């Protein structure tokens, strides 16, 4: 057997050392079993803990017009969410739910990028705004920024609602 293994290795064929273990049955059921459901429930709870649907951040995104000044503190939980849900332990095991989670994270990331691109510190502490000079100079940049920010905020809320409602429907049935 040893000589056979050495010859197989020289021809770049896979060789067996006799150390293989049988595949775990649970792996084939990872996307449908009860362990997956409880793990995915923990993931859902973590999302809702970081960004409660009726919490100040999500409500602010639902209602605020970003043509007005906004409080930075209301958006800080979005940064915390991105930071604390980046690792593999924050992923859903269900491929469909994980796809929705990734889409939600992308929406949050896009929104935060636009906040950084278009808004600047206001005179008051913790207040930010699109510069009013952009509106006065007539370049159209002010209204472009308002449209993009409001659209991105709506996308965050829509993706949040989709991931939470779909996860609840799938995991709590």
Coordinates of C-alpha atoms in Angstrom, one line a residue:
X1 CA 0.0 0.0 0.0
X2 CA 2.8 2.4 0.8
X3 CA 4.5 1.9 -2.6
X4 CA 1.1 2.3 -4.3
X5 CA 0.6 5.6 -2.4
X6 CA 4.0 6.9 -3.4
X7 CA 3.5 5.9 -7.1
X8 CA 0.1 7.6 -7.0
X9 CA 1.6 10.8 -5.5
X10 CA 4.2 10.9 -8.2
X11 CA 1.4 10.9 -10.9
X12 CA -0.5 13.7 -9.0
X13 CA -3.3 11.4 -8.3
X14 CA -5.2 11.7 -5.0
X15 CA -3.9 9.1 -2.5
X16 CA -5.5 7.8 0.6
X17 CA -3.7 7.5 3.9
X18 CA -6.6 5.7 5.5
X19 CA -7.3 8.6 7.9
X20 CA -10.5 9.9 6.3
X21 CA -13.5 10.2 8.5
X22 CA -17.1 9.8 7.4
X23 CA -18.8 13.0 6.5
X24 CA -21.1 14.3 9.2
X25 CA -24.7 13.9 8.3
X26 CA -25.5 17.2 9.9
X27 CA -23.6 19.0 7.2
X28 CA -26.0 17.9 4.5
X29 CA -28.9 19.2 6.6
X30 CA -27.1 22.4 7.6
X31 CA -29.5 24.6 5.6
X32 CA -32.7 22.9 6.8
X33 CA -32.2 21.3 10.2
X34 CA -33.3 22.6 13.7
X35 CA -29.7 23.6 14.5
X36 CA -29.8 26.0 11.5
X37 CA -33.1 27.4 12.6
X38 CA -31.8 28.2 16.1
X39 CA -28.5 29.6 14.8
X40 CA -30.4 31.8 12.3
X41 CA -32.7 33.0 15.0
X42 CA -29.7 34.2 17.0
X43 CA -28.5 36.0 13.9
X44 CA -31.9 37.7 13.4
X45 CA -32.0 38.7 17.1
X46 CA -28.5 40.2 16.8
X47 CA -29.6 42.3 13.8
X48 CA -32.7 43.5 15.7
X49 CA -30.6 44.2 18.8
X50 CA -28.2 46.4 16.9
X51 CA -31.0 48.1 14.8
X52 CA -34.4 47.7 16.3
X53 CA -37.1 48.3 13.7
X54 CA -38.9 50.7 16.0
X55 CA -35.7 52.2 17.4
X56 CA -34.6 55.7 16.7
X57 CA -32.2 54.9 13.8
X58 CA -34.7 53.0 11.7
X59 CA -37.6 55.4 12.5
X60 CA -35.3 58.3 11.6
X61 CA -34.5 56.7 8.3
X62 CA -38.2 56.1 7.6
X63 CA -39.2 59.7 8.3
X64 CA -36.3 62.1 7.9
X65 CA -35.8 64.2 4.8
X66 CA -32.1 64.6 4.3
X67 CA -32.6 68.0 2.7
X68 CA -32.6 69.1 6.3
X69 CA -29.9 68.8 8.9
X70 CA -29.5 65.5 10.6
X71 CA -28.1 64.2 13.9
X72 CA -25.0 62.1 13.6
X73 CA -25.9 60.2 16.8
X74 CA -29.0 58.9 15.1
X75 CA -26.9 57.2 12.4
X76 CA -24.0 55.9 14.5
X77 CA -25.9 52.5 15.1
X78 CA -25.5 51.9 11.3
X79 CA -21.7 52.1 11.7
X80 CA -21.9 49.8 14.7
X81 CA -24.0 47.4 12.7
X82 CA -21.5 47.2 9.9
X83 CA -18.6 46.8 12.2
X84 CA -20.2 44.1 14.4
X85 CA -21.8 42.0 11.7
X86 CA -18.9 41.7 9.3
X87 CA -17.6 38.3 10.6
X88 CA -18.7 34.8 9.6
X89 CA -20.5 34.3 13.0
X90 CA -22.9 37.0 11.9
X91 CA -24.1 35.2 8.8
X92 CA -27.3 33.3 8.3
X93 CA -26.9 29.6 7.5
X94 CA -29.9 29.8 5.2
X95 CA -28.6 30.8 1.8
X96 CA -31.7 32.9 1.0
X97 CA -31.6 34.8 4.3
X98 CA -27.9 35.3 4.0
X99 CA -28.4 36.9 0.5
X100 CA -31.0 39.3 2.1
X101 CA -28.6 40.1 4.9
X102 CA -25.8 40.9 2.5
X103 CA -28.2 43.1 0.5
X104 CA -29.1 44.9 3.6
X105 CA -25.5 45.4 4.6
X106 CA -24.8 46.8 1.1
X107 CA -27.7 49.2 1.4
X108 CA -26.4 50.4 4.8
X109 CA -22.9 50.8 3.4
X110 CA -24.1 52.7 0.4
X111 CA -26.1 55.1 2.5
X112 CA -23.2 55.7 4.9
X113 CA -20.9 56.4 1.9
X114 CA -23.4 59.0 0.6
X115 CA -23.6 60.6 4.1
X116 CA -19.8 61.0 4.0
X117 CA -19.9 62.3 0.4
X118 CA -22.6 64.8 0.7
X119 CA -23.0 66.0 4.3
X120 CA -20.7 68.2 6.4
X121 CA -20.7 69.3 10.0
X122 CA -23.2 72.0 10.8
X123 CA -22.5 74.9 13.2
X124 CA -24.3 73.0 16.0
X125 CA -22.6 70.0 17.6
X126 CA -23.5 66.6 16.2
X127 CA -25.5 68.1 13.4
X128 CA -24.7 67.6 9.7
X129 CA -26.2 69.0 6.5
X130 CA -25.8 69.2 2.7
X131 CA -24.2 72.6 2.2
X132 CA -26.8 75.2 1.5
X133 CA -24.3 76.9 -0.9
X134 CA -24.9 74.0 -3.2
X135 CA -28.6 75.0 -3.4
X136 CA -27.9 78.7 -3.8
X137 CA -25.3 78.2 -6.6
X138 CA -27.9 76.5 -8.8
X139 CA -25.6 73.6 -9.9
X140 CA -28.2 71.0 -9.1
X141 CA -25.8 69.2 -6.8
X142 CA -27.9 70.0 -3.7
X143 CA -31.0 68.4 -5.1
X144 CA -29.0 65.5 -6.4
X145 CA -27.6 64.9 -3.0
X146 CA -31.1 65.2 -1.4
X147 CA -32.6 62.7 -3.8
X148 CA -29.7 60.2 -3.5
X149 CA -29.7 60.3 0.3
X150 CA -33.5 60.0 0.6
X151 CA -33.5 57.1 -1.9
X152 CA -30.6 55.4 -0.1
X153 CA -32.3 55.8 3.3
X154 CA -35.5 54.2 1.8
X155 CA -33.4 51.3 0.4
X156 CA -31.9 50.7 3.9
X157 CA -35.4 50.6 5.5
X158 CA -36.8 48.4 2.7
X159 CA -34.0 45.9 2.9
X160 CA -34.2 45.9 6.7
X161 CA -37.9 45.2 6.5
X162 CA -37.4 42.5 3.9
X163 CA -34.7 40.6 5.8
X164 CA -36.5 40.8 9.2
X165 CA -40.0 39.9 7.8
X166 CA -38.6 37.0 5.6
X167 CA -36.5 35.7 8.5
X168 CA -39.5 35.8 10.9
X169 CA -41.7 34.1 8.4
X170 CA -39.1 31.3 7.7
X171 CA -37.8 30.8 11.2
X172 CA -41.0 31.2 13.3
X173 CA -43.4 29.1 11.4

